[in-house]
Short mmCIF file of N, CA and C in Angstrom, two decimals:
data_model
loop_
_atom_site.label_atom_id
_atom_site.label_comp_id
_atom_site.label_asym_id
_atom_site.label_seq_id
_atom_site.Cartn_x
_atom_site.Cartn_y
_atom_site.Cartn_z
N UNK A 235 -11.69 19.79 -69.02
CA UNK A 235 -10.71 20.78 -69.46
C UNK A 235 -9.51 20.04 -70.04
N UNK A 236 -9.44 20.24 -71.58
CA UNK A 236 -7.78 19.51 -71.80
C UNK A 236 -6.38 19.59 -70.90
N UNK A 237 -5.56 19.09 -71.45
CA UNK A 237 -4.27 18.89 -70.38
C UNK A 237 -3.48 19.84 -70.99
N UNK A 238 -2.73 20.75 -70.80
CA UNK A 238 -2.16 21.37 -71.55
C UNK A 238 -0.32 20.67 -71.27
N UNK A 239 0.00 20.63 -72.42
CA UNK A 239 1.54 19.75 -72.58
C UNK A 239 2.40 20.90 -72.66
N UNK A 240 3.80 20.62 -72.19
CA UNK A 240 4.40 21.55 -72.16
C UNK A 240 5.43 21.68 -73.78
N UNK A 241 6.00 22.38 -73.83
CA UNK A 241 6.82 23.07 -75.05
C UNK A 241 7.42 22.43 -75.32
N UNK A 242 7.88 21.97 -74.43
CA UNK A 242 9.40 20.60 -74.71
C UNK A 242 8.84 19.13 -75.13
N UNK A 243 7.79 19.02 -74.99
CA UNK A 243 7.05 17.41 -75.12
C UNK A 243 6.96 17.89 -76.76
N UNK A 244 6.19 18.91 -76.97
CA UNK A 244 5.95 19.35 -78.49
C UNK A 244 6.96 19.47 -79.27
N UNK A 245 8.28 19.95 -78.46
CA UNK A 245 9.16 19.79 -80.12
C UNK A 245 10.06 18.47 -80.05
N UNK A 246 9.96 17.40 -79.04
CA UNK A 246 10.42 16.68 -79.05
C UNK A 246 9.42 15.91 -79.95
N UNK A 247 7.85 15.89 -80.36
CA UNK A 247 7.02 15.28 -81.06
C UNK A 247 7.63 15.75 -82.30
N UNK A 248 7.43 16.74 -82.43
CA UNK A 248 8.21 17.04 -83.86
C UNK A 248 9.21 16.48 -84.44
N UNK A 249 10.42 16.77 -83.48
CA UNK A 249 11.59 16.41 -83.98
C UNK A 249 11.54 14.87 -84.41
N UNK A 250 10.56 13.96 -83.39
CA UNK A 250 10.69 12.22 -84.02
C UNK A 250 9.95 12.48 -84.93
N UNK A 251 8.70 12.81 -84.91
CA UNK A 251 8.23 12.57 -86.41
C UNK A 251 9.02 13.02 -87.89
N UNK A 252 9.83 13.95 -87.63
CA UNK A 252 10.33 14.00 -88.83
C UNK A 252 11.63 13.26 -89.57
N UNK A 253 12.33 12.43 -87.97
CA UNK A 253 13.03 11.14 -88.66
C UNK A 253 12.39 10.26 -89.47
N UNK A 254 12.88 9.32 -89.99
CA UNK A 254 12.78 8.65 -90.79
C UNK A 254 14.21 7.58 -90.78
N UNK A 255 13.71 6.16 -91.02
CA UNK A 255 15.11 4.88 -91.52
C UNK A 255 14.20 4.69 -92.30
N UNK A 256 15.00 3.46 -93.25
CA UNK A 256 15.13 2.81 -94.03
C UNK A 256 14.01 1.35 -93.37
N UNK A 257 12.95 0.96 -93.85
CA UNK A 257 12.28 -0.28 -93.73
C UNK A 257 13.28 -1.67 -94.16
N UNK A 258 13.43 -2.60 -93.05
CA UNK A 258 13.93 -3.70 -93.61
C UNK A 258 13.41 -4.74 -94.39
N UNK A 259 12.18 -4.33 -94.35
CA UNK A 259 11.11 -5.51 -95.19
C UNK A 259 11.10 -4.76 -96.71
N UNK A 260 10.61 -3.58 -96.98
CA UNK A 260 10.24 -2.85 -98.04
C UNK A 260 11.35 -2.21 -98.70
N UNK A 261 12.26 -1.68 -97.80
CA UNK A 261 13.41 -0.91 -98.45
C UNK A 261 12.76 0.85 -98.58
N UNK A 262 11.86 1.26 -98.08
CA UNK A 262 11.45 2.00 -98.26
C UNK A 262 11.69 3.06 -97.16
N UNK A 263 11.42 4.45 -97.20
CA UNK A 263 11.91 5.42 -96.08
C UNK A 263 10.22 5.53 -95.41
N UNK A 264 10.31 5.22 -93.70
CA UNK A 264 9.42 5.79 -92.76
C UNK A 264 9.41 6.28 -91.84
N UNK A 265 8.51 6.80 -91.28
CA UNK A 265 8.83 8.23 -90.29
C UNK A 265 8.97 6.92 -88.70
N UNK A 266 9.78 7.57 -88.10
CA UNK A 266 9.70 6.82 -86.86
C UNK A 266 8.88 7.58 -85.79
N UNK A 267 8.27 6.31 -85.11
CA UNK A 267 6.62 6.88 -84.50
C UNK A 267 5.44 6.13 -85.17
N UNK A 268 5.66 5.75 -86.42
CA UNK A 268 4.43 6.04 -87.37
C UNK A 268 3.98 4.72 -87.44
N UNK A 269 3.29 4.26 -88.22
CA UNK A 269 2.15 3.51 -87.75
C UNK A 269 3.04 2.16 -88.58
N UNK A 270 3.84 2.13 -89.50
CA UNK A 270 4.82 1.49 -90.15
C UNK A 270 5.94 0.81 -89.37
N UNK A 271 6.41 1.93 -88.33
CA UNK A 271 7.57 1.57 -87.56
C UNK A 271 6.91 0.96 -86.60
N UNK A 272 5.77 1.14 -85.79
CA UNK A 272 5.62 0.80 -84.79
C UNK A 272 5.05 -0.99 -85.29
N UNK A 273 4.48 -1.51 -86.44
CA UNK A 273 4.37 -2.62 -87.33
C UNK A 273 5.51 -3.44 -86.93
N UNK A 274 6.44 -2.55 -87.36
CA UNK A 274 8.03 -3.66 -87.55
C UNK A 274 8.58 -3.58 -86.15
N UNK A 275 7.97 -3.01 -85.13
CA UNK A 275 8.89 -3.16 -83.77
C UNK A 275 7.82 -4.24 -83.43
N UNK A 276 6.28 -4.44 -83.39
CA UNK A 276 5.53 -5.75 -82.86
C UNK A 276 5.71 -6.65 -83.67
N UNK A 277 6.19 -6.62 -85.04
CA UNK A 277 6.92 -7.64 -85.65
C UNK A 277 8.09 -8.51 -84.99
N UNK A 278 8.56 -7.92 -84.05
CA UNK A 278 9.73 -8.23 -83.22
C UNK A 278 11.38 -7.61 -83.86
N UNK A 279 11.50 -6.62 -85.11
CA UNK A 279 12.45 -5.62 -84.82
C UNK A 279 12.71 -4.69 -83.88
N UNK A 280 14.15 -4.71 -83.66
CA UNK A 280 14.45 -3.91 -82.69
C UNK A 280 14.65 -2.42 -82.76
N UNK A 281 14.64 -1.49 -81.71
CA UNK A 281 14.88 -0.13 -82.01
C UNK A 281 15.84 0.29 -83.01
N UNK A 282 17.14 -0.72 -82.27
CA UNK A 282 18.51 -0.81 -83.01
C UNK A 282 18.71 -0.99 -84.11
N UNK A 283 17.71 -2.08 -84.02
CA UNK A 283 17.81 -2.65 -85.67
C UNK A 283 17.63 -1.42 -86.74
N UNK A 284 16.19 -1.16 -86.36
CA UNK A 284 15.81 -0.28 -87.44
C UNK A 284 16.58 0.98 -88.18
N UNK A 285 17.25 1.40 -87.15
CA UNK A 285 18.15 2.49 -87.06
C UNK A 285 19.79 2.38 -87.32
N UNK A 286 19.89 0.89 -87.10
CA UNK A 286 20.98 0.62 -87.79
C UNK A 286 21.34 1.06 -89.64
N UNK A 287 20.29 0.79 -90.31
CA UNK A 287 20.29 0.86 -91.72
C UNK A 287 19.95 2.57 -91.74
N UNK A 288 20.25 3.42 -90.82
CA UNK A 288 20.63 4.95 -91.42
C UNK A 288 19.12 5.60 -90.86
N UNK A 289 20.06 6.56 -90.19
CA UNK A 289 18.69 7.81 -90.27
C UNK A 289 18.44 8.79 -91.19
N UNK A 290 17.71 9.31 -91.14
CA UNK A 290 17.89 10.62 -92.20
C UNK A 290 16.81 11.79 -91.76
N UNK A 291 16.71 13.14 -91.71
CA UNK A 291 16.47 14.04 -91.33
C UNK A 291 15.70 14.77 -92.48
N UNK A 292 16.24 14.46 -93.49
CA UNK A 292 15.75 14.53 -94.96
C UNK A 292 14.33 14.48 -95.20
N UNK A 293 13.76 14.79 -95.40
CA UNK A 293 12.17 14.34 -96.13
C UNK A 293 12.21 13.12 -96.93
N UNK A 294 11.15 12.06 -96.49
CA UNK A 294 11.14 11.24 -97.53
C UNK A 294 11.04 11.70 -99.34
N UNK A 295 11.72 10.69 -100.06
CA UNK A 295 11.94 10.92 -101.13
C UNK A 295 10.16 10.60 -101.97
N UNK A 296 9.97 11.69 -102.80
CA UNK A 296 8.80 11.62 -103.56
C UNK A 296 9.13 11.16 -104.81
N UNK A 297 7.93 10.37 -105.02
CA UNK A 297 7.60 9.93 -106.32
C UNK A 297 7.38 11.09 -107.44
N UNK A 298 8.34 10.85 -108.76
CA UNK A 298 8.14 11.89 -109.74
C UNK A 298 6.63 11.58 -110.64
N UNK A 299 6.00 12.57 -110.74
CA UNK A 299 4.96 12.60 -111.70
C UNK A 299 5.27 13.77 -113.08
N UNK A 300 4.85 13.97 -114.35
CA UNK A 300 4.88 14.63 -115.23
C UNK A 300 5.95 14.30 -116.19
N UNK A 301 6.37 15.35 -117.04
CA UNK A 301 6.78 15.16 -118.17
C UNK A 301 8.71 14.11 -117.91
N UNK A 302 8.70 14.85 -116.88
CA UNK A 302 10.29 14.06 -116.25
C UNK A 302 10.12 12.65 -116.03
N UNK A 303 8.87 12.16 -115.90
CA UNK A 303 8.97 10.10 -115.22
C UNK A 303 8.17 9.87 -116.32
N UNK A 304 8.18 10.55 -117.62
CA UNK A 304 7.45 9.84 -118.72
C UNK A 304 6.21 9.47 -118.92
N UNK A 305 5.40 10.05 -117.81
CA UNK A 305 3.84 9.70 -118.26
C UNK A 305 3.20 11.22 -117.38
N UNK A 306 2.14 11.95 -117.90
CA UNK A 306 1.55 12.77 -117.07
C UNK A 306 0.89 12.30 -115.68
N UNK A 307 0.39 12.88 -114.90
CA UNK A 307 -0.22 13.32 -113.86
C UNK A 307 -2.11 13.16 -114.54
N UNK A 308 -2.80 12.14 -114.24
CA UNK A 308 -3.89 12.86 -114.83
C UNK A 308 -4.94 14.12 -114.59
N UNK A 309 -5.60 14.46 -115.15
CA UNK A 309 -6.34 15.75 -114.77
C UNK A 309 -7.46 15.52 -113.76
N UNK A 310 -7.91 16.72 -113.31
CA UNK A 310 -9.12 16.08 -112.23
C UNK A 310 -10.31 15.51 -113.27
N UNK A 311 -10.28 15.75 -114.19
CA UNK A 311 -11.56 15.43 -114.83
C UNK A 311 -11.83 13.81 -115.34
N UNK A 312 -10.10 13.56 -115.54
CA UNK A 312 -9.67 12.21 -116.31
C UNK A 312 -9.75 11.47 -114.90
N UNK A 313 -9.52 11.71 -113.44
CA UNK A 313 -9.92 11.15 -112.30
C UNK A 313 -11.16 10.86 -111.95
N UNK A 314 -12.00 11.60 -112.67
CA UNK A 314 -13.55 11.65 -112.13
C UNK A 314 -14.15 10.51 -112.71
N UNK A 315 -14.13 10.72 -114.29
CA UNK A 315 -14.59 9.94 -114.86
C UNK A 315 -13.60 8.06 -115.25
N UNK A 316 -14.33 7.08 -114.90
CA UNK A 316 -14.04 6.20 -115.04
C UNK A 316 -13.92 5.48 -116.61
N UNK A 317 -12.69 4.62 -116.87
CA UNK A 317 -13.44 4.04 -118.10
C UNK A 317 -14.04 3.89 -118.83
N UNK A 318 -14.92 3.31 -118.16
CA UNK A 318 -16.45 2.16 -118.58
C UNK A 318 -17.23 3.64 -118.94
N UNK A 319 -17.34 4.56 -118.03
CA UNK A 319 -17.98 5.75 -118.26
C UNK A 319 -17.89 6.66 -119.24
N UNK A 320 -16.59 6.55 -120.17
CA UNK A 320 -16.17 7.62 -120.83
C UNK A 320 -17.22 8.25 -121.84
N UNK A 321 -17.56 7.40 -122.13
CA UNK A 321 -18.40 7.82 -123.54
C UNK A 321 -19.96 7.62 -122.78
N UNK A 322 -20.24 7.46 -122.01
CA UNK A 322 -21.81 7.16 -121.92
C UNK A 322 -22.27 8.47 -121.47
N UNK A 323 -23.92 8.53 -121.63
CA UNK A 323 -24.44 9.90 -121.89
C UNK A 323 -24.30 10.55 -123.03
N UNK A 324 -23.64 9.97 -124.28
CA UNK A 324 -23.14 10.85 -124.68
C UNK A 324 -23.77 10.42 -126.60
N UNK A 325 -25.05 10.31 -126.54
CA UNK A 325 -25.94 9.64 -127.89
C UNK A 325 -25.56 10.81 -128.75
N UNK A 326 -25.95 10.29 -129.81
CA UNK A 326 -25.44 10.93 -131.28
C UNK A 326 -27.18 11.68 -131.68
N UNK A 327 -28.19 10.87 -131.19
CA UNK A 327 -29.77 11.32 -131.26
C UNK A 327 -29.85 12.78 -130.88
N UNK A 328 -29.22 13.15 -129.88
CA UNK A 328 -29.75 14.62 -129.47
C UNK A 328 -28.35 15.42 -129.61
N UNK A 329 -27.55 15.09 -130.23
CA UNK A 329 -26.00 15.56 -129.86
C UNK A 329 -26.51 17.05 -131.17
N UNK A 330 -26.01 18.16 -130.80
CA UNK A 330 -26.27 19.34 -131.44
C UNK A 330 -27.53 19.58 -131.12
N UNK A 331 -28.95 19.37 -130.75
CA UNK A 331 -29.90 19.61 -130.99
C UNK A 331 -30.11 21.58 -129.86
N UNK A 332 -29.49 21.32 -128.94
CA UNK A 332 -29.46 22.71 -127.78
C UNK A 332 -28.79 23.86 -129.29
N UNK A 333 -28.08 23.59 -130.06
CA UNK A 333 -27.66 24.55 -131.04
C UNK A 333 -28.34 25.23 -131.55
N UNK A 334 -28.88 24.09 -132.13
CA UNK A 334 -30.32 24.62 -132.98
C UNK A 334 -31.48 24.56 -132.69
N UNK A 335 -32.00 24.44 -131.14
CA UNK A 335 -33.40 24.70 -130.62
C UNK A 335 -33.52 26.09 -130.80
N UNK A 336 -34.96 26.28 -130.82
CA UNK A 336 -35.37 27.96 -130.98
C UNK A 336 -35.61 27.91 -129.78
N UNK A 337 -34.74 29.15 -129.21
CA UNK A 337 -35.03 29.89 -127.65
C UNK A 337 -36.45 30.09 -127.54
N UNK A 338 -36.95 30.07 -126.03
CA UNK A 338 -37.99 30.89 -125.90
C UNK A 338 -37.66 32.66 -125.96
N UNK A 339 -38.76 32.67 -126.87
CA UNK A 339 -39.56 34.41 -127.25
C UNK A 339 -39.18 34.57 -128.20
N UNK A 340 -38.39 35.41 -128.56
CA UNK A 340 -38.42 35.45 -130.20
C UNK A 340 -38.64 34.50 -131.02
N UNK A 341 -37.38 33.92 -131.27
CA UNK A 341 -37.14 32.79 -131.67
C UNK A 341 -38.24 31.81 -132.34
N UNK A 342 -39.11 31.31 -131.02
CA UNK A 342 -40.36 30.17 -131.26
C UNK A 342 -41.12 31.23 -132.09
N UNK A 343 -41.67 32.36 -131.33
CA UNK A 343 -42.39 32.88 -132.15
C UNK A 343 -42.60 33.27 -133.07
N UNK A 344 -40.99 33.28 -133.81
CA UNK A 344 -40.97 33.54 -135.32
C UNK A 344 -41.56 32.21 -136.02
N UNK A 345 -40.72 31.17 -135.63
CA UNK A 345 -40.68 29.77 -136.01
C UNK A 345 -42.38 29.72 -136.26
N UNK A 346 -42.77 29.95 -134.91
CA UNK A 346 -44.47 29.60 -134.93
C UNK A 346 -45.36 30.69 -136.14
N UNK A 347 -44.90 31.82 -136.28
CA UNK A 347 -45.78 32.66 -137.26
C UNK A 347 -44.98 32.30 -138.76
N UNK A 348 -44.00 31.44 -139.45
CA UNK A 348 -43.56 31.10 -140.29
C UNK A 348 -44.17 29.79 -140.57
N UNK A 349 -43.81 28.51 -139.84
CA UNK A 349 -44.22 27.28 -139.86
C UNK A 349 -45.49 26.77 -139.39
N UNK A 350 -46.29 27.57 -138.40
CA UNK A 350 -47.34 26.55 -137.72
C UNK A 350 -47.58 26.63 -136.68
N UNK A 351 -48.41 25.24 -136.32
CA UNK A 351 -48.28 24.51 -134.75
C UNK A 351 -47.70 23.32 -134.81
N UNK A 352 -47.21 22.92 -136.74
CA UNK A 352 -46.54 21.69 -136.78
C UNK A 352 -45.08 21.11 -136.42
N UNK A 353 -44.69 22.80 -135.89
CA UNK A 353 -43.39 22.66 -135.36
C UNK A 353 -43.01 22.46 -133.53
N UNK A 354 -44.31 21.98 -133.14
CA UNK A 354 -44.36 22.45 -131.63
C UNK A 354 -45.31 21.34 -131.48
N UNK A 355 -44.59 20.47 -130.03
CA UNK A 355 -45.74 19.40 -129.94
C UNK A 355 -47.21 19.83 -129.07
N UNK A 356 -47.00 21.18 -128.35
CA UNK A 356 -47.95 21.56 -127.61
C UNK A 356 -47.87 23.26 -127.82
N UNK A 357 -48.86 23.28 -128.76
CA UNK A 357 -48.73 24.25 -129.75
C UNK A 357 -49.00 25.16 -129.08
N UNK A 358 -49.81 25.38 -128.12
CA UNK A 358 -51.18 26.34 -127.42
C UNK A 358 -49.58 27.23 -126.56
N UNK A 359 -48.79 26.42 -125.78
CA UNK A 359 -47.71 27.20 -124.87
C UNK A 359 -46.34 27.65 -125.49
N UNK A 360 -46.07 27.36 -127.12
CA UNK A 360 -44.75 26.91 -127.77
C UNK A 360 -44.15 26.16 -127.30
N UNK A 361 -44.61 25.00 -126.69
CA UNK A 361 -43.20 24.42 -125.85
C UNK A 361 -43.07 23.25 -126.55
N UNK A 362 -42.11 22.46 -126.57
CA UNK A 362 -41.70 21.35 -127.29
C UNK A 362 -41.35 21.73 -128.38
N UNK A 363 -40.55 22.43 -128.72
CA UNK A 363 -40.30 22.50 -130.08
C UNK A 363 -39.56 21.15 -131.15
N UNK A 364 -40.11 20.72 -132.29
CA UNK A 364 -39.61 19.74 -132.64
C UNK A 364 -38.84 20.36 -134.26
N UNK A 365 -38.77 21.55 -134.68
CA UNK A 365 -38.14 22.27 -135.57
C UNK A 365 -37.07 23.06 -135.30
N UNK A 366 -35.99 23.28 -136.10
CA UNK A 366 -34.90 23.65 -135.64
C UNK A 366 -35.19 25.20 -136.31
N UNK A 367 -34.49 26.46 -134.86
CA UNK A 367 -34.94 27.54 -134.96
C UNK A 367 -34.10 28.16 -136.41
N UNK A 368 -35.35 29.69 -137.26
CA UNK A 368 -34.63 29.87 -138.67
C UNK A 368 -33.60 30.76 -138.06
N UNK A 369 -32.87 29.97 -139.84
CA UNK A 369 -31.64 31.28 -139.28
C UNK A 369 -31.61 31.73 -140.92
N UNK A 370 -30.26 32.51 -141.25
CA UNK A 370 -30.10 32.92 -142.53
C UNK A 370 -29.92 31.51 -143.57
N UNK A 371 -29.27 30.84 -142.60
CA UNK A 371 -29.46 29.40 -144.02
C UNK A 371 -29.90 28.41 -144.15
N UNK A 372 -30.57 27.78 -143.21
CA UNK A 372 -31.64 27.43 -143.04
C UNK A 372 -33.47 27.72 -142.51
N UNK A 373 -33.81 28.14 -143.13
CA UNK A 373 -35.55 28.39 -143.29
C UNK A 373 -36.54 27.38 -143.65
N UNK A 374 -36.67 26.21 -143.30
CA UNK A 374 -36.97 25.10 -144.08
C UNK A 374 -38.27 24.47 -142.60
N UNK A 375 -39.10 24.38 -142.59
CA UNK A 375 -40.19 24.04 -141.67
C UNK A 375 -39.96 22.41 -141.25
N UNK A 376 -38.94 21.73 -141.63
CA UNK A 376 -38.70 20.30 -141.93
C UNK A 376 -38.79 19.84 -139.64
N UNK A 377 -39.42 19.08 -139.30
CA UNK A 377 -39.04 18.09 -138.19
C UNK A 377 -37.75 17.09 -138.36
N UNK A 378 -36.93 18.04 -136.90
CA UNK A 378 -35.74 17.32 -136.37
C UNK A 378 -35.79 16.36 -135.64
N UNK A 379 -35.14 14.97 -136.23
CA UNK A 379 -35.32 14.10 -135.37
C UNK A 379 -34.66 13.93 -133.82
N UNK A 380 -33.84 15.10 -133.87
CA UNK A 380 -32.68 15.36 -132.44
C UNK A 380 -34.16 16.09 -131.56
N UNK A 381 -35.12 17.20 -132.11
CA UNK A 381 -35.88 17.82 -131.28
C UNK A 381 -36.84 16.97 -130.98
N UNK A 382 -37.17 15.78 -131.86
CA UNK A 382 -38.61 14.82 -131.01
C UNK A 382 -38.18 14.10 -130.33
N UNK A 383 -36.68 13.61 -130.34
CA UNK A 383 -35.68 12.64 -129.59
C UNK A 383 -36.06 13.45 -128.04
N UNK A 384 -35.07 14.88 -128.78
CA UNK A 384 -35.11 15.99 -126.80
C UNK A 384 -36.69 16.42 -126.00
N UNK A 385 -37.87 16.43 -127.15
CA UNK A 385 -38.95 16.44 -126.64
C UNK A 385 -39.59 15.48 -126.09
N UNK A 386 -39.06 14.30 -126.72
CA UNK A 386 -39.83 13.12 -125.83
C UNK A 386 -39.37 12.70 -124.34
N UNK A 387 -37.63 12.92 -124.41
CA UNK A 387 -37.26 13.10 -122.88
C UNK A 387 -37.63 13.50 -122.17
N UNK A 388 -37.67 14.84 -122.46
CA UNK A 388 -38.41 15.93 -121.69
C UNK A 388 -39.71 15.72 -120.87
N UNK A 389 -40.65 15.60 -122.47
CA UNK A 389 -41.67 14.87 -121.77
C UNK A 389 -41.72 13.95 -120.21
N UNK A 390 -41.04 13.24 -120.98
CA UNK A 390 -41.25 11.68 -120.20
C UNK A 390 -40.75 12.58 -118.87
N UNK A 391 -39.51 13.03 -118.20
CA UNK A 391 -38.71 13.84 -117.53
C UNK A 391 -39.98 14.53 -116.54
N UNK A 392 -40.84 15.71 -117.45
CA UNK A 392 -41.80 16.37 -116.70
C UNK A 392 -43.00 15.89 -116.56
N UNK A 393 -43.46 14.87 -117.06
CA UNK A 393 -44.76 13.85 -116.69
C UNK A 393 -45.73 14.72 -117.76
N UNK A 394 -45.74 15.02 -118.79
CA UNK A 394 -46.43 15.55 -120.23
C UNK A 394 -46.84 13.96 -121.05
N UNK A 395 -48.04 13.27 -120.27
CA UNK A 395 -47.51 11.93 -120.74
C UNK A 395 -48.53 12.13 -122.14
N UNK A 396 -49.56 13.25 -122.50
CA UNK A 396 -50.08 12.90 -124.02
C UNK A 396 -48.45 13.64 -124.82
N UNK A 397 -47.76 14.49 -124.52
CA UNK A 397 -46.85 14.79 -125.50
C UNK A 397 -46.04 13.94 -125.37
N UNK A 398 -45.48 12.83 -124.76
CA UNK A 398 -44.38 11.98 -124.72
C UNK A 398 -45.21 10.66 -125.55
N UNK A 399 -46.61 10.91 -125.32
CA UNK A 399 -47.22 9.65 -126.46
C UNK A 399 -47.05 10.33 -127.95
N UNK A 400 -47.28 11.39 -128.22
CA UNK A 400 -47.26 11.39 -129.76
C UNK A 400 -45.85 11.92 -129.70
N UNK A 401 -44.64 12.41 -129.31
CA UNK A 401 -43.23 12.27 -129.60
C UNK A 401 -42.79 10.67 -130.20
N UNK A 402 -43.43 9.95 -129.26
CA UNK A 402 -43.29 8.55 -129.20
C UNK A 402 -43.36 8.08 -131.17
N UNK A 403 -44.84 8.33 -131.14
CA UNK A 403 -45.63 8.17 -132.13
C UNK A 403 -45.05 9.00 -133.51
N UNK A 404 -44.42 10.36 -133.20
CA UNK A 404 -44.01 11.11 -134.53
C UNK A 404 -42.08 10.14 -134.81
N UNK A 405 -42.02 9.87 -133.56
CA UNK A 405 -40.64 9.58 -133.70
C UNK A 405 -40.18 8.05 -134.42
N UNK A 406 -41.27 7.15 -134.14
CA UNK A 406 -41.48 5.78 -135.07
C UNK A 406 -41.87 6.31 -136.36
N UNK A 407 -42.66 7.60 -136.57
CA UNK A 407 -42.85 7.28 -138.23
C UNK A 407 -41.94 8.47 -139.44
N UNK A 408 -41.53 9.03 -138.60
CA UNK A 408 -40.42 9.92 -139.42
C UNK A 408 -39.26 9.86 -139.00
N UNK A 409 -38.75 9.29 -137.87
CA UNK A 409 -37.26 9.01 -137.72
C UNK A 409 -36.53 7.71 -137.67
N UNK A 410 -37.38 7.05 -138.14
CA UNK A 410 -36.89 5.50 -137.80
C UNK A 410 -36.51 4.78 -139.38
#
C-alpha cells in the first residue's frame, strides 16, 4: 500500500522546485533540488554559495525561437527528415507516372479496346499498365517509360517474376 504524504510535505516540494539561482560554473538559471544543483553541491559548493548569486521565483528564462531571434523554428516535417535524406526516393523515372496511369475499370478498359494488349504487360487481367491512360489530348498508344519503370517495381515488389523479366527486357530496348 503506498505511503500517503501529507499536504505540507507537497507544497513545500513545490515551492523548492520552483526556485531557481544562478549556476556558478555556467551562469545559467537552475531549479534547486534538481539534478544540476545537487551536481554543484557534490562538486563541493555550498548551499550558501549557490544562493548567494540571487534567487529568483521567476521562471527560468526561455530561449527565443521565430521571426524575433532571426531564424525560424523548424517544421515537424523539416525535423523528420534528415539531410542526407532530402531528396532520396525521389527518381525523376517514375515521377508523374500515378497522373497518368489508367485507373482500374474504365479507364484500362478503354485504353485496352483502343490500343491492345500492347499496352498492358499481363494483358489477360489489365494489370501492368505500361501506356498512359487517354484523355482529350493525348490519344496516342505510345509506351511510357515512367509505366515500365512503375511496372517493373511492382513486379519485382509482388513476385510477377515473368512480368518483371520482360519489363526488364521492354525497358533496355525502348527506354534506354
Amino acid at each position: 500500500m503506498p505511503r500517503r504524504r501529507s499536504v505540507s510535505s507537497l507544497s513545500s516540494r513545490s515551492s523548492q522546485s520552483s526556485l531557481s539561482v544562478e549556476s556558478p560554473t555556467t551562469g545559467r538559471w537552475i531549479v534547486v533540488g534538481g539534478p544540476a544543483y545537487r551536481d554543484l553541491i557534490r562538486m563541493g559548493y555550498t548551499d550558501a554559495q549557490l544562493r548567494r548569486g540571487g534567487m529568483s521565483r521567476r521562471p527560468r528564462p526561455r530561449r527565443r525561437h521565430g521571426a524575433r531571434s532571426g531564424f525560424a523554428r523548424p517544421t515537424r516535417a523539416q525535423r523528420r527528415m534528415s539531410v542526407s535524406d532530402r531528396g532520396r526516393n525521389r527518381g525523376s523515372r517514375t515521377r508523374g507516372w500515378s497522373k497518368v496511369a489508367p485507373r482500374r475499370g474504365k479507364p484500362r478498359k478503354a485504353l485496352k479496346k483502343k490500343c491492345g494488349d500492347k499496352c498492358f504487360l499481363d494483358p489477360k487481367h489489365d494489370a501492368f499498365p505500361i501506356c498512359a491512360k487517354l484523355s482529350r489530348s493525348s490519344s496516342s498508344c505510345e509506351i511510357d517509360c515512367r509505366g515500365v519503370q512503375a511496372a517493373k517495381i511492382r513486379a519485382a515488389q509482388w513476385g510477377y517474376t515473368n512480368v518483371k523479366k520482360a519489363a526488364d527486357e521492354l525497358y533496355r530496348t525502348k527506354c534506354k
